[in-house]
Amino acid sequence: MARKGLMEQDLSKLDVTKLHPLSPEVISRQVAHGKSTVVKAISGIQTVRFNNEVERNITIKLGYANAKIYKCEDERCPAPMCYKAYGSGKEDTPSCDVPGHVSFVDCPGHDMLMATMLNGAAIMDRALLLIAANESIPKPQTLEHLDALDNMLLEHIIVLQNKVDLIPKNVALEQHESIQKLIQKTVAAGAPIVPISAQLKYNIDVVCEYLVNKIPIPKRNFISPPNMIIIRSFDVNKPGSEVDELLGVVAGGSIVRGVLKVNQLVEVRPGMVLKDENGTSWAGNLNRWSGLARYNLHRVHTASTYAKLQLTSPVCTSIGEKLALSRRVDRHWRLIGRGQIQEGITLEVPLPCSCCIPIGVTSVKRCC
């Protein structure tokens, strides 16, 4: 039975290519500049949910929110006021057109959480870079976030000048010029700069218009085997739960290709990693993975010197995927370099035998 507000769908006749287009957006910036408030203004969803986040009023873990952007076709409703955003729970067959369906990844701005921000950047198609109008620029985290966006080779970025309601018009115009100079020689060069007030929802309709008209929808591969990048996981079990009441872990990420189907057998890599006297090995019975090379030493060329890097844990990746190098400086993580996977060892994954029978959506009966 369909939930209220959602249209009942027949999975056997569902054509995923005709669904509302979905594209991940990452929103990043300095801590306390209003990233989560912008996401809430567009999607209506509060991404700051954990107690430690609420107490400190900052984003610590990656937040998620989806939004459908509607466009009113009535001539009495001119642009940009004709654009309105709602959560994904909005009905599938509205009277208005749905030119955009976006998924936000709310990244932390604190420099000690740079690794979390890079995880969010790994699955994005485009980015919203937030700058508070009542603070000086540039900030160190802003430059690092621009480097991270450059590392992902993003072509579509929108700069949001938030909190313009807190400053005079002349100050906002001066900062607007400073922002243009800041991004002039970066990956965000030429990006539109939209003044907004996320708290009062000023110009949020302009942001929706830019998301729909200025940034194209990326082409998706629905034919290849599904591949999902997991960037976050959390436990939904309450403290003190009985063993028979425990539920599985919840994983969050993005399906970069293919389509997941009901009752489909999936594999989570790399599974559980164990260490013994010989190095690192896989718990093969947990993920059907076999074989692993020991620690590999890599050389990184920096100017006229070389540095040897040792992997502290195995990595499941593909040729061509990008990587970021960070260094701990004065108790803060700083982005110091970037690279790309050029070669590696391909490990064959054995298929499950006929006696490994699926017994539910989240569990599989195993005998090997």
Coordinates of C-alpha atoms in Angstrom, one line a residue:
M1 CA 0.0 0.0 0.0
A2 CA 1.3 3.4 -0.9
R3 CA 2.0 6.0 1.8
K4 CA 0.0 9.1 1.9
G5 CA 1.1 11.6 -0.6
L6 CA 3.0 9.0 -2.7
M7 CA 1.6 7.4 -5.8
E8 CA 1.4 3.5 -5.8
Q9 CA 3.9 2.0 -8.2
D10 CA 4.2 -1.3 -9.9
L11 CA 7.9 -2.3 -9.6
S12 CA 7.6 -4.7 -12.6
K13 CA 6.5 -1.9 -14.9
L14 CA 8.6 0.9 -13.4
D15 CA 10.8 2.8 -15.8
V16 CA 13.5 4.5 -13.8
T17 CA 14.5 6.7 -16.7
K18 CA 11.1 8.5 -16.5
L19 CA 11.4 9.3 -12.8
H20 CA 11.9 12.8 -11.5
P21 CA 15.6 13.6 -12.2
L22 CA 17.9 13.3 -9.2
S23 CA 21.3 14.9 -8.8
P24 CA 23.5 15.1 -5.7
E25 CA 24.4 18.6 -4.6
V26 CA 27.1 19.2 -2.0
I27 CA 27.0 22.3 0.1
S28 CA 30.2 23.3 1.8
R29 CA 31.7 26.3 3.5
Q30 CA 33.3 27.7 6.7
V31 CA 31.7 26.6 10.0
A32 CA 28.6 28.6 11.2
H33 CA 28.0 30.2 7.8
G34 CA 24.5 28.8 7.4
K35 CA 24.9 25.7 5.3
S36 CA 22.3 23.6 7.2
T37 CA 19.9 26.6 7.2
V38 CA 20.1 26.9 3.4
V39 CA 19.3 23.2 3.0
K40 CA 16.4 23.5 5.4
A41 CA 15.1 26.6 3.5
I42 CA 15.1 24.6 0.2
S43 CA 14.1 21.1 1.3
G44 CA 12.3 21.8 4.7
I45 CA 14.6 19.2 6.3
Q46 CA 16.8 19.9 9.3
T47 CA 20.1 18.0 8.7
V48 CA 21.5 18.9 12.1
R49 CA 19.9 16.0 14.1
F50 CA 22.4 14.5 16.6
N51 CA 22.6 15.8 20.1
N52 CA 26.3 17.0 19.9
E53 CA 25.4 18.8 16.7
V54 CA 22.4 20.5 18.2
E55 CA 24.3 21.5 21.4
R56 CA 27.2 23.1 19.4
N57 CA 25.0 24.3 16.5
I58 CA 27.4 23.0 13.9
T59 CA 27.4 20.1 11.4
I60 CA 29.6 17.2 12.5
K61 CA 28.3 14.3 10.4
L62 CA 27.2 14.4 6.8
G63 CA 23.6 15.5 6.5
Y64 CA 21.1 14.4 3.8
A65 CA 18.0 16.1 2.4
N66 CA 16.1 15.7 -0.9
A67 CA 14.0 18.3 -2.6
K68 CA 11.7 18.6 -5.6
I69 CA 11.7 21.9 -7.4
Y70 CA 8.4 22.9 -8.9
K71 CA 7.7 25.5 -11.5
C72 CA 4.3 27.2 -11.9
E73 CA 3.3 27.6 -15.5
D74 CA 0.8 30.3 -14.8
E75 CA 1.6 33.6 -16.6
R76 CA 0.6 35.5 -13.5
C77 CA 3.6 33.9 -11.6
P78 CA 6.8 35.3 -13.2
A79 CA 10.3 34.0 -12.6
P80 CA 11.9 33.5 -10.2
M81 CA 8.8 33.5 -8.0
C82 CA 7.3 30.6 -10.0
Y83 CA 10.0 28.3 -8.6
K84 CA 9.2 26.5 -5.3
A85 CA 10.9 23.7 -3.5
Y86 CA 9.4 20.9 -1.3
G87 CA 10.7 17.7 0.2
S88 CA 10.7 14.4 -1.8
G89 CA 7.5 13.4 0.1
K90 CA 5.5 15.7 -2.2
E91 CA 3.1 13.8 -4.5
D92 CA 4.5 12.2 -7.7
T93 CA 1.8 13.7 -9.9
P94 CA 1.5 17.4 -9.1
S95 CA -0.4 20.0 -11.1
C96 CA 2.9 21.9 -11.6
D97 CA 5.9 20.8 -13.6
V98 CA 8.8 19.3 -11.8
P99 CA 12.0 20.4 -13.6
G100 CA 14.3 19.4 -10.9
H101 CA 14.8 16.8 -8.1
V102 CA 17.9 17.3 -6.1
S103 CA 19.7 15.6 -3.2
F104 CA 21.8 17.6 -0.8
V105 CA 24.8 16.5 1.1
D106 CA 25.4 18.9 4.0
C107 CA 29.2 18.9 4.7
P108 CA 30.8 20.2 7.9
G109 CA 32.8 23.4 7.6
H110 CA 35.1 22.9 10.6
D111 CA 38.7 22.3 9.6
M112 CA 39.0 19.3 12.0
L113 CA 36.2 17.6 9.9
M114 CA 37.9 18.0 6.5
A115 CA 37.8 14.2 6.0
T116 CA 34.1 14.2 6.4
M117 CA 33.7 17.0 3.9
L118 CA 35.8 15.1 1.4
N119 CA 33.6 12.0 1.8
G120 CA 30.6 14.1 0.9
A121 CA 32.4 15.6 -2.1
A122 CA 33.1 12.2 -3.5
I123 CA 29.5 11.6 -4.6
M124 CA 28.5 15.1 -5.8
D125 CA 27.7 16.3 -9.3
R126 CA 27.7 20.0 -8.5
A127 CA 28.2 22.3 -5.5
L128 CA 26.8 25.2 -3.6
L129 CA 29.6 27.2 -1.9
L130 CA 28.3 29.3 1.0
I131 CA 30.0 32.6 2.2
A132 CA 28.6 34.6 5.1
A133 CA 28.2 38.2 4.2
N134 CA 28.9 39.4 7.7
E135 CA 32.5 37.9 7.9
S136 CA 35.7 38.7 6.2
I137 CA 37.1 36.6 3.4
P138 CA 38.9 34.5 2.6
K139 CA 38.9 31.9 5.4
P140 CA 41.4 29.0 5.4
Q141 CA 38.5 26.4 5.2
T142 CA 37.1 28.3 2.2
L143 CA 40.3 27.9 0.3
E144 CA 40.5 24.2 1.2
H145 CA 37.0 23.6 0.2
L146 CA 37.7 25.3 -3.2
D147 CA 40.7 23.0 -3.5
A148 CA 38.5 20.0 -2.8
L149 CA 36.0 21.1 -5.4
D150 CA 38.9 21.6 -7.9
N151 CA 40.0 18.0 -7.1
M152 CA 36.6 16.7 -8.1
L153 CA 36.8 18.6 -11.4
L154 CA 33.4 20.1 -10.9
E155 CA 32.1 22.3 -13.7
H156 CA 29.0 23.6 -12.1
I157 CA 29.2 25.7 -8.9
I158 CA 26.9 28.3 -7.4
V159 CA 28.2 30.7 -4.8
L160 CA 25.7 31.8 -2.2
Q161 CA 26.3 35.0 -0.3
N162 CA 24.3 34.3 2.9
K163 CA 23.2 36.6 5.7
V164 CA 22.9 39.7 3.5
D165 CA 20.1 40.8 5.9
L166 CA 22.7 41.5 8.6
I167 CA 24.8 44.1 6.7
P168 CA 24.2 47.4 4.8
K169 CA 23.9 47.3 1.0
N170 CA 27.3 48.9 0.4
V171 CA 29.1 46.3 2.5
A172 CA 27.3 43.5 0.6
L173 CA 28.4 45.0 -2.7
E174 CA 32.0 45.3 -1.5
Q175 CA 32.1 41.7 -0.4
H176 CA 30.5 40.7 -3.7
E177 CA 33.5 42.2 -5.5
S178 CA 35.9 40.4 -3.0
I179 CA 34.2 37.1 -3.7
Q180 CA 34.6 37.6 -7.5
K181 CA 38.4 38.2 -6.9
L182 CA 38.6 35.2 -4.7
I183 CA 37.1 32.7 -7.1
Q184 CA 38.7 34.3 -10.2
K185 CA 41.5 31.8 -10.5
T186 CA 39.7 28.8 -9.0
V187 CA 37.4 26.1 -10.2
A188 CA 34.5 28.4 -9.3
A189 CA 35.6 31.1 -11.7
G190 CA 32.6 32.6 -13.5
A191 CA 30.1 31.0 -11.1
P192 CA 27.0 33.0 -10.3
I193 CA 27.0 34.7 -6.9
V194 CA 23.5 34.9 -5.4
P195 CA 22.8 37.1 -2.3
I196 CA 20.4 35.3 0.0
S197 CA 19.1 35.1 3.5
A198 CA 18.5 31.5 4.4
Q199 CA 16.9 32.3 7.7
L200 CA 14.3 34.7 6.1
K201 CA 14.2 32.7 2.8
Y202 CA 15.1 35.7 0.7
N203 CA 16.1 34.8 -2.9
I204 CA 15.7 31.0 -2.2
D205 CA 13.5 31.0 -5.3
V206 CA 16.4 32.4 -7.3
V207 CA 18.6 29.6 -6.0
C208 CA 15.9 27.1 -7.2
E209 CA 15.9 28.8 -10.6
Y210 CA 19.6 28.5 -11.0
L211 CA 19.6 24.8 -9.9
V212 CA 17.0 24.1 -12.6
N213 CA 18.1 26.3 -15.5
K214 CA 21.8 27.0 -15.1
I215 CA 23.1 23.5 -14.3
P216 CA 22.3 20.5 -16.6
I217 CA 21.1 17.2 -15.3
P218 CA 24.0 14.7 -15.6
K219 CA 23.4 11.5 -17.7
R220 CA 22.9 8.4 -15.6
N221 CA 23.9 4.8 -16.4
F222 CA 21.0 2.6 -15.6
I223 CA 22.3 -0.5 -17.5
S224 CA 25.6 -1.4 -15.8
P225 CA 25.7 -3.4 -12.5
P226 CA 24.8 -1.2 -9.6
N227 CA 27.6 0.5 -7.7
M228 CA 27.0 2.6 -4.6
I229 CA 29.6 4.7 -2.8
I230 CA 28.9 4.5 1.0
I231 CA 30.0 7.7 2.7
R232 CA 28.3 7.3 6.1
S233 CA 26.8 4.7 8.3
F234 CA 25.1 4.8 11.7
D235 CA 23.4 2.5 14.2
V236 CA 19.6 2.8 14.7
N237 CA 19.5 0.5 17.7
K238 CA 18.6 2.0 21.1
P239 CA 20.9 1.4 24.0
G240 CA 19.8 -1.6 26.0
S241 CA 18.0 -3.4 23.1
E242 CA 17.7 -7.1 23.4
V243 CA 19.6 -9.3 20.9
D244 CA 16.5 -10.4 19.1
E245 CA 15.4 -6.8 18.7
L246 CA 18.7 -5.6 17.0
L247 CA 18.5 -4.2 13.5
G248 CA 21.1 -3.9 10.9
V249 CA 23.3 -0.9 10.3
V250 CA 22.0 2.0 8.1
A251 CA 24.3 3.0 5.3
G252 CA 24.1 6.3 3.4
G253 CA 25.6 7.2 0.1
S254 CA 24.9 7.5 -3.6
I255 CA 24.3 5.0 -6.4
V256 CA 26.7 6.2 -9.1
R257 CA 25.5 3.7 -11.7
G258 CA 22.9 1.0 -12.2
V259 CA 19.7 0.4 -10.3
L260 CA 19.1 -1.6 -7.1
K261 CA 16.2 -4.0 -7.3
V262 CA 14.0 -5.6 -4.7
N263 CA 15.4 -9.0 -3.4
Q264 CA 18.7 -8.3 -5.2
L265 CA 21.8 -9.8 -3.5
V266 CA 24.3 -7.0 -2.7
E267 CA 27.8 -7.1 -1.4
V268 CA 29.4 -4.6 0.9
R269 CA 33.1 -4.0 0.4
P270 CA 35.7 -4.3 1.9
G271 CA 33.8 -6.0 4.7
M272 CA 35.5 -6.4 8.1
V273 CA 39.3 -5.9 8.1
L274 CA 41.4 -7.9 10.5
K275 CA 45.1 -7.6 11.4
D276 CA 47.4 -10.5 12.2
E277 CA 51.2 -11.0 12.5
N278 CA 51.5 -11.0 8.7
G279 CA 49.7 -7.7 8.1
T280 CA 46.1 -7.1 7.0
S281 CA 43.6 -9.7 5.8
W282 CA 39.9 -9.8 4.9
A283 CA 37.2 -11.5 6.9
G284 CA 36.2 -13.4 3.7
N285 CA 33.2 -15.1 5.3
L286 CA 31.6 -11.7 5.8
N287 CA 31.9 -10.3 2.3
R288 CA 33.0 -13.2 0.0
W289 CA 36.2 -11.3 -0.8
S290 CA 39.4 -13.4 -1.2
G291 CA 43.0 -12.3 -1.3
L292 CA 44.7 -9.0 -0.5
A293 CA 48.1 -7.6 -1.1
R294 CA 50.0 -6.5 2.0
Y295 CA 50.7 -2.9 2.7
N296 CA 52.0 -1.1 -0.4
L297 CA 54.4 1.8 -0.3
H298 CA 53.7 4.6 -2.7
R299 CA 56.0 7.6 -3.7
V300 CA 54.6 11.0 -4.0
H301 CA 56.6 13.6 -5.9
T302 CA 56.6 17.0 -4.2
A303 CA 58.8 19.6 -5.9
S304 CA 62.3 18.0 -5.9
T305 CA 61.7 15.5 -3.2
Y306 CA 59.9 12.2 -2.8
A307 CA 57.8 11.0 0.1
K308 CA 56.8 7.4 0.9
L309 CA 53.3 6.8 2.0
Q310 CA 52.1 3.6 3.6
L311 CA 48.4 2.7 3.5
T312 CA 47.1 2.1 7.0
S313 CA 44.1 0.1 5.7
P314 CA 43.1 -1.5 2.4
V315 CA 41.1 0.5 -0.1
C316 CA 38.4 -0.6 -2.5
T317 CA 38.5 1.7 -5.4
S318 CA 38.7 1.8 -9.2
I319 CA 41.2 3.0 -11.7
G320 CA 40.7 6.7 -12.4
E321 CA 39.1 7.6 -9.1
K322 CA 40.5 10.6 -7.3
L323 CA 42.2 10.9 -3.9
A324 CA 43.0 13.7 -1.6
L325 CA 46.1 14.0 0.7
S326 CA 45.7 15.6 4.1
R327 CA 48.2 16.4 6.8
R328 CA 47.7 17.1 10.4
V329 CA 49.1 20.6 11.2
D330 CA 48.7 22.1 14.7
R331 CA 45.9 19.6 15.6
H332 CA 44.1 20.5 12.4
W333 CA 43.8 18.6 9.2
R334 CA 44.9 20.5 6.1
L335 CA 44.5 19.5 2.5
I336 CA 48.0 19.4 1.0
G337 CA 47.6 17.5 -2.3
R338 CA 45.5 15.4 -4.7
G339 CA 46.0 12.6 -7.1
Q340 CA 44.3 9.9 -9.1
I341 CA 44.4 6.1 -8.9
Q342 CA 46.5 4.9 -11.9
E343 CA 47.0 1.2 -11.3
G344 CA 46.2 -1.5 -8.8
I345 CA 45.4 -5.2 -8.2
T346 CA 42.1 -6.5 -9.5
L347 CA 40.7 -9.2 -7.1
E348 CA 38.1 -11.6 -8.4
V349 CA 35.0 -11.9 -6.3
P350 CA 33.6 -15.4 -6.1
L351 CA 29.9 -15.7 -6.8
P352 CA 27.6 -17.2 -4.1
C353 CA 26.9 -20.9 -4.3
S354 CA 23.4 -22.2 -5.0
C355 CA 22.8 -22.9 -1.3
C356 CA 23.2 -19.3 -0.3
I357 CA 19.5 -18.5 -0.3
P358 CA 18.1 -15.0 0.2
I359 CA 15.6 -15.1 3.0
G360 CA 14.7 -11.4 3.2
V361 CA 15.5 -7.9 2.1
T362 CA 18.4 -7.5 4.5
S363 CA 19.6 -11.0 5.3
V364 CA 20.9 -14.0 3.4
K365 CA 21.2 -17.6 4.6
R366 CA 24.8 -18.7 4.2
C367 CA 26.5 -22.1 4.3
C368 CA 30.0 -21.1 3.0

